[in-house]
Tab-separated table of C-alpha atoms in Angstrom:
chain	number	residue	atom	x	y	z
A	1	UNK	CA	0.000	0.000	0.000
A	2	UNK	CA	1.406	3.367	-1.001
A	3	UNK	CA	0.868	6.184	1.477
A	4	UNK	CA	0.157	9.888	0.924
A	5	UNK	CA	-0.820	12.857	3.092
A	6	UNK	CA	-3.267	15.672	2.415
A	7	UNK	CA	-4.976	18.326	4.509
A	8	UNK	CA	-8.422	17.239	3.374
A	9	UNK	CA	-9.662	14.063	1.704
A	10	UNK	CA	-13.040	14.313	-0.037
A	11	UNK	CA	-14.848	11.136	-1.047
A	12	UNK	CA	-17.182	11.743	-3.975
A	13	UNK	CA	-16.856	14.223	-6.853
A	14	UNK	CA	-20.469	15.282	-7.119
A	15	UNK	CA	-21.573	18.861	-6.600
A	16	UNK	CA	-21.215	18.752	-2.804
A	17	UNK	CA	-17.722	17.281	-2.987
A	18	UNK	CA	-16.544	19.779	-5.585
A	19	UNK	CA	-17.954	22.724	-3.628
A	20	UNK	CA	-16.090	21.523	-0.541
A	21	UNK	CA	-12.923	21.127	-2.600
A	22	UNK	CA	-13.140	24.651	-4.020
A	23	UNK	CA	-13.822	26.271	-0.655
A	24	UNK	CA	-11.105	24.370	1.213
A	25	UNK	CA	-8.461	24.887	-1.475
A	26	UNK	CA	-9.298	28.589	-1.669
A	27	UNK	CA	-8.487	28.736	2.040
A	28	UNK	CA	-5.110	27.159	1.299
A	29	UNK	CA	-5.731	23.496	2.076
A	30	UNK	CA	-4.107	20.674	0.114
A	31	UNK	CA	-7.094	18.685	-1.144
A	32	UNK	CA	-7.623	15.367	-2.895
A	33	UNK	CA	-11.017	14.232	-4.233
A	34	UNK	CA	-11.647	10.518	-4.798
A	35	UNK	CA	-14.382	9.453	-7.220
A	36	UNK	CA	-15.258	5.790	-7.785
A	37	UNK	CA	-16.794	6.356	-11.234
A	38	UNK	CA	-14.922	7.002	-14.480
A	39	UNK	CA	-16.495	10.464	-14.704
A	40	UNK	CA	-17.156	13.076	-12.046
A	41	UNK	CA	-20.611	14.446	-11.267
A	42	UNK	CA	-22.261	11.569	-9.441
A	43	UNK	CA	-25.978	11.809	-8.816
A	44	UNK	CA	-25.795	15.573	-9.389
A	45	UNK	CA	-25.785	14.873	-13.124
A	46	UNK	CA	-28.998	12.874	-12.741
A	47	UNK	CA	-30.785	15.372	-10.518
A	48	UNK	CA	-33.870	17.378	-11.381
A	49	UNK	CA	-31.643	20.467	-11.666
A	50	UNK	CA	-33.687	22.423	-9.104
A	51	UNK	CA	-32.275	24.228	-6.079
A	52	UNK	CA	-34.605	25.927	-3.620
A	53	UNK	CA	-33.381	29.434	-2.817
A	54	UNK	CA	-35.244	32.529	-1.694
A	55	UNK	CA	-34.733	36.315	-1.783
A	56	UNK	CA	-32.272	35.927	-4.657
A	57	UNK	CA	-31.504	38.495	-7.342
A	58	UNK	CA	-33.097	36.080	-9.842
A	59	UNK	CA	-36.406	36.179	-7.975
A	60	UNK	CA	-36.260	39.960	-7.626
A	61	UNK	CA	-35.681	40.422	-11.361
A	62	UNK	CA	-38.810	38.370	-12.011
A	63	UNK	CA	-40.811	40.313	-9.423
A	64	UNK	CA	-41.216	37.288	-7.148
A	65	UNK	CA	-41.839	38.176	-3.509
A	66	UNK	CA	-40.585	35.485	-1.172
A	67	UNK	CA	-39.113	35.037	2.295
A	68	UNK	CA	-36.927	32.689	4.322
A	69	UNK	CA	-39.844	32.105	6.716
A	70	UNK	CA	-42.041	30.929	3.816
A	71	UNK	CA	-39.272	28.641	2.554
A	72	UNK	CA	-38.816	27.018	5.958
A	73	UNK	CA	-42.550	26.595	6.466
A	74	UNK	CA	-42.855	24.863	3.092
A	75	UNK	CA	-40.025	22.492	3.989
A	76	UNK	CA	-41.685	21.677	7.313
A	77	UNK	CA	-45.072	21.105	5.644
A	78	UNK	CA	-43.609	18.812	2.968
A	79	UNK	CA	-41.991	16.791	5.757
A	80	UNK	CA	-45.306	16.630	7.648
A	81	UNK	CA	-43.578	18.568	10.437
A	82	UNK	CA	-41.409	15.573	11.299
A	83	UNK	CA	-38.270	17.351	10.068
A	84	UNK	CA	-35.621	18.581	12.458
A	85	UNK	CA	-36.415	22.247	12.867
A	86	UNK	CA	-32.783	23.116	13.590
A	87	UNK	CA	-31.681	21.692	10.231
A	88	UNK	CA	-34.394	23.596	8.377
A	89	UNK	CA	-33.354	26.793	10.160
A	90	UNK	CA	-29.705	26.175	9.282
A	91	UNK	CA	-30.657	25.778	5.629
A	92	UNK	CA	-32.746	28.935	5.730
A	93	UNK	CA	-29.934	30.887	7.335
A	94	UNK	CA	-27.269	29.878	4.820
A	95	UNK	CA	-29.200	29.305	1.584
A	96	UNK	CA	-28.830	32.811	0.134
A	97	UNK	CA	-25.088	32.889	0.845
A	98	UNK	CA	-24.837	29.490	-0.853
A	99	UNK	CA	-26.655	30.791	-3.935
A	100	UNK	CA	-24.401	33.860	-4.129
A	101	UNK	CA	-21.305	31.680	-3.655
A	102	UNK	CA	-22.336	29.447	-6.553
A	103	UNK	CA	-22.986	32.472	-8.771
A	104	UNK	CA	-19.564	33.897	-7.890
A	105	UNK	CA	-18.012	30.552	-8.806
A	106	UNK	CA	-19.503	30.802	-12.291
A	107	UNK	CA	-22.447	28.414	-11.900
A	108	UNK	CA	-25.131	29.606	-14.302
A	109	UNK	CA	-28.746	29.587	-13.120
A	110	UNK	CA	-31.203	29.305	-16.001
A	111	UNK	CA	-34.681	29.925	-14.634
A	112	UNK	CA	-36.631	30.332	-11.417
A	113	UNK	CA	-39.900	28.421	-11.431
A	114	UNK	CA	-42.531	26.740	-9.328
A	115	UNK	CA	-41.639	23.332	-7.940
A	116	UNK	CA	-43.652	20.751	-6.054
A	117	UNK	CA	-44.155	21.476	-2.372
A	118	UNK	CA	-43.279	25.173	-2.552
A	119	UNK	CA	-45.778	28.000	-2.266
A	120	UNK	CA	-43.638	30.415	-4.282
A	121	UNK	CA	-41.549	30.018	-7.458
A	122	UNK	CA	-38.080	29.357	-6.036
A	123	UNK	CA	-36.778	26.408	-8.034
A	124	UNK	CA	-33.531	27.805	-9.404
A	125	UNK	CA	-32.461	25.555	-12.265
A	126	UNK	CA	-28.965	24.767	-13.486
A	127	UNK	CA	-27.413	22.767	-16.297
A	128	UNK	CA	-25.654	20.090	-14.204
A	129	UNK	CA	-22.802	19.540	-16.679
A	130	UNK	CA	-22.036	23.283	-16.712
A	131	UNK	CA	-22.067	23.535	-12.909
A	132	UNK	CA	-19.936	20.420	-12.426
A	133	UNK	CA	-17.475	21.471	-15.132
A	134	UNK	CA	-17.104	24.982	-13.713
A	135	UNK	CA	-16.553	23.765	-10.160
A	136	UNK	CA	-14.000	21.227	-11.354
A	137	UNK	CA	-12.140	23.911	-13.262
A	138	UNK	CA	-12.085	26.167	-10.194
A	139	UNK	CA	-10.914	23.359	-7.929
A	140	UNK	CA	-8.108	22.263	-10.225
A	141	UNK	CA	-7.023	25.877	-10.662
A	142	UNK	CA	-6.487	25.884	-6.889
A	143	UNK	CA	-4.331	22.771	-7.093
A	144	UNK	CA	-6.970	20.215	-6.088
A	145	UNK	CA	-6.191	16.676	-7.247
A	146	UNK	CA	-9.270	14.834	-8.558
A	147	UNK	CA	-8.931	11.100	-9.079
A	148	UNK	CA	-11.541	9.062	-10.975
A	149	UNK	CA	-11.875	5.266	-10.962
A	150	UNK	CA	-10.583	5.514	-7.410
A	151	UNK	CA	-13.140	3.845	-5.100
A	152	UNK	CA	-12.622	4.175	-1.363
A	153	UNK	CA	-12.684	0.726	0.219
A	154	UNK	CA	-12.006	1.581	3.845
A	155	UNK	CA	-12.030	4.472	6.299
A	156	UNK	CA	-9.035	4.468	8.644
A	157	UNK	CA	-9.524	5.339	12.322
A	158	UNK	CA	-7.234	6.392	15.135
A	159	UNK	CA	-8.537	6.961	18.657
A	160	UNK	CA	-12.104	6.603	17.367
A	161	UNK	CA	-11.668	9.345	14.751
A	162	UNK	CA	-11.453	8.952	10.992
A	163	UNK	CA	-7.957	10.020	9.956
A	164	UNK	CA	-7.660	8.645	6.442
A	165	UNK	CA	-8.894	6.354	3.716
A	166	UNK	CA	-7.728	3.401	1.683
A	167	UNK	CA	-8.630	3.601	-2.000
A	168	UNK	CA	-7.919	1.616	-5.143
A	169	UNK	CA	-6.444	2.914	-8.382
A	170	UNK	CA	-5.188	0.917	-11.369
A	171	UNK	CA	-5.220	-2.301	-9.372
A	172	UNK	CA	-3.171	-0.891	-6.490
A	173	UNK	CA	-4.218	0.203	-3.021
A	174	UNK	CA	-3.244	3.578	-1.583
A	175	UNK	CA	-3.572	4.902	1.961
A	176	UNK	CA	-4.120	8.638	2.242
A	177	UNK	CA	-3.905	10.153	5.722
A	178	UNK	CA	-5.179	13.623	6.494
A	179	UNK	CA	-3.120	16.347	8.103
A	180	UNK	CA	-5.749	17.905	10.355
A	181	UNK	CA	-6.166	21.641	9.843
A	182	UNK	CA	-8.404	23.985	11.885
A	183	UNK	CA	-11.382	25.479	10.076
A	184	UNK	CA	-13.272	28.368	11.667
A	185	UNK	CA	-17.037	28.431	11.168
A	186	UNK	CA	-19.045	31.160	12.841
A	187	UNK	CA	-16.406	31.717	15.504
A	188	UNK	CA	-15.987	28.035	16.363
A	189	UNK	CA	-12.950	25.969	15.391
A	190	UNK	CA	-13.412	22.598	13.726
A	191	UNK	CA	-10.774	20.116	12.584
A	192	UNK	CA	-11.509	19.034	9.025
A	193	UNK	CA	-10.036	15.715	7.933
A	194	UNK	CA	-12.209	13.478	5.792
A	195	UNK	CA	-15.439	14.594	4.141
A	196	UNK	CA	-17.642	11.899	2.618
A	197	UNK	CA	-20.114	13.247	0.062
A	198	UNK	CA	-20.825	10.084	-1.929
A	199	UNK	CA	-23.622	7.580	-1.561
A	200	UNK	CA	-21.873	4.438	-0.403
A	201	UNK	CA	-18.482	3.021	0.498
A	202	UNK	CA	-17.607	-0.263	-1.225
A	203	UNK	CA	-18.250	-3.498	0.680
A	204	UNK	CA	-20.605	-1.994	3.233
A	205	UNK	CA	-24.337	-1.457	3.336
A	206	UNK	CA	-23.961	1.706	5.377
A	207	UNK	CA	-24.955	4.902	3.611
A	208	UNK	CA	-22.585	7.770	4.293
A	209	UNK	CA	-23.625	11.389	3.918
A	210	UNK	CA	-21.215	14.222	4.708
A	211	UNK	CA	-20.041	13.039	8.120
A	212	UNK	CA	-18.088	9.772	8.297
A	213	UNK	CA	-17.700	10.041	12.078
A	214	UNK	CA	-21.315	8.936	12.533
A	215	UNK	CA	-20.689	5.632	10.806
A	216	UNK	CA	-17.039	5.033	11.602
A	217	UNK	CA	-17.946	2.167	13.943
A	218	UNK	CA	-19.251	0.220	10.958
A	219	UNK	CA	-15.709	-0.360	9.758
A	220	UNK	CA	-13.784	-2.915	11.803
A	221	UNK	CA	-10.007	-3.162	11.651
A	222	UNK	CA	-8.832	-5.477	8.915
A	223	UNK	CA	-5.961	-7.697	10.144
A	224	UNK	CA	-4.487	-8.052	6.678
A	225	UNK	CA	-4.563	-4.298	6.175
A	226	UNK	CA	-2.859	-3.736	9.535
A	227	UNK	CA	-0.212	-6.274	8.610
A	228	UNK	CA	0.424	-4.630	5.230
A	229	UNK	CA	0.559	-1.193	6.813
A	230	UNK	CA	3.083	-2.380	9.437
A	231	UNK	CA	5.211	-4.017	6.741
A	232	UNK	CA	5.113	-0.855	4.650
A	233	UNK	CA	6.260	1.243	7.611
A	234	UNK	CA	9.036	-1.237	8.454
A	235	UNK	CA	10.273	-1.233	4.853
A	236	UNK	CA	10.264	2.568	4.722
A	237	UNK	CA	12.254	2.682	7.964
A	238	UNK	CA	14.744	0.096	6.661
A	239	UNK	CA	15.176	1.973	3.382
A	240	UNK	CA	15.817	5.217	5.253
A	241	UNK	CA	18.411	3.511	7.453
A	242	UNK	CA	20.107	1.967	4.415
A	243	UNK	CA	20.319	5.334	2.682
A	244	UNK	CA	21.764	6.884	5.828
A	245	UNK	CA	24.455	4.192	6.063
A	246	UNK	CA	25.245	4.594	2.371
A	247	UNK	CA	25.773	8.330	2.778
A	248	UNK	CA	27.994	7.874	5.827
A	249	UNK	CA	30.246	5.435	3.943
A	250	UNK	CA	30.614	7.794	0.995
């Protein structure tokens, strides 16, 4: 197993993963994105192309009067009021900034129309291929490495925290360990390491969405993997010692 280190490892090159890659790399992080498919985009390319935003410049140009309160109420009603109110409020609080961020990144919104479950026209449509292509271009311009045909087969834990991943590429296995970096969000400091934005990790039935820490217990230590990792470390140490002895003799 070959080993690498990055500040942030993102699993899944759909829209969420690419947005995370752009934002983190803009802040100076060294980022790698791992996509199991041959092409990036994931389910974002198959989506209905609608994003629910309110109080946007697009709505204002069309003379649509809307509000965050109306948006949140519609979400609650569609969920038969079983939704988590705090999550709906978080979406309402950040949705306009998200829309403006996407526009600033070059994502082109086509129309704003009525969508099922919403009392006002707020379905902002995109052309998925344009959005994905633009975000990829921005990420790579920041130095982000995007690997396709690179399925993650295992999350690696240390002291009950996910610190890396094992992924496959061209028949080989690679271990990529994150270098934890502090990220400040609304005055609080978080330590970003591994962000999972794909649907599933190979060889497990557990669905992973955004936060691998919630499902880290589903992955048990693989004895063969531990053995290979120990052998790899021992070989690296032996090679370093051999090089040191060679230099001292010369």
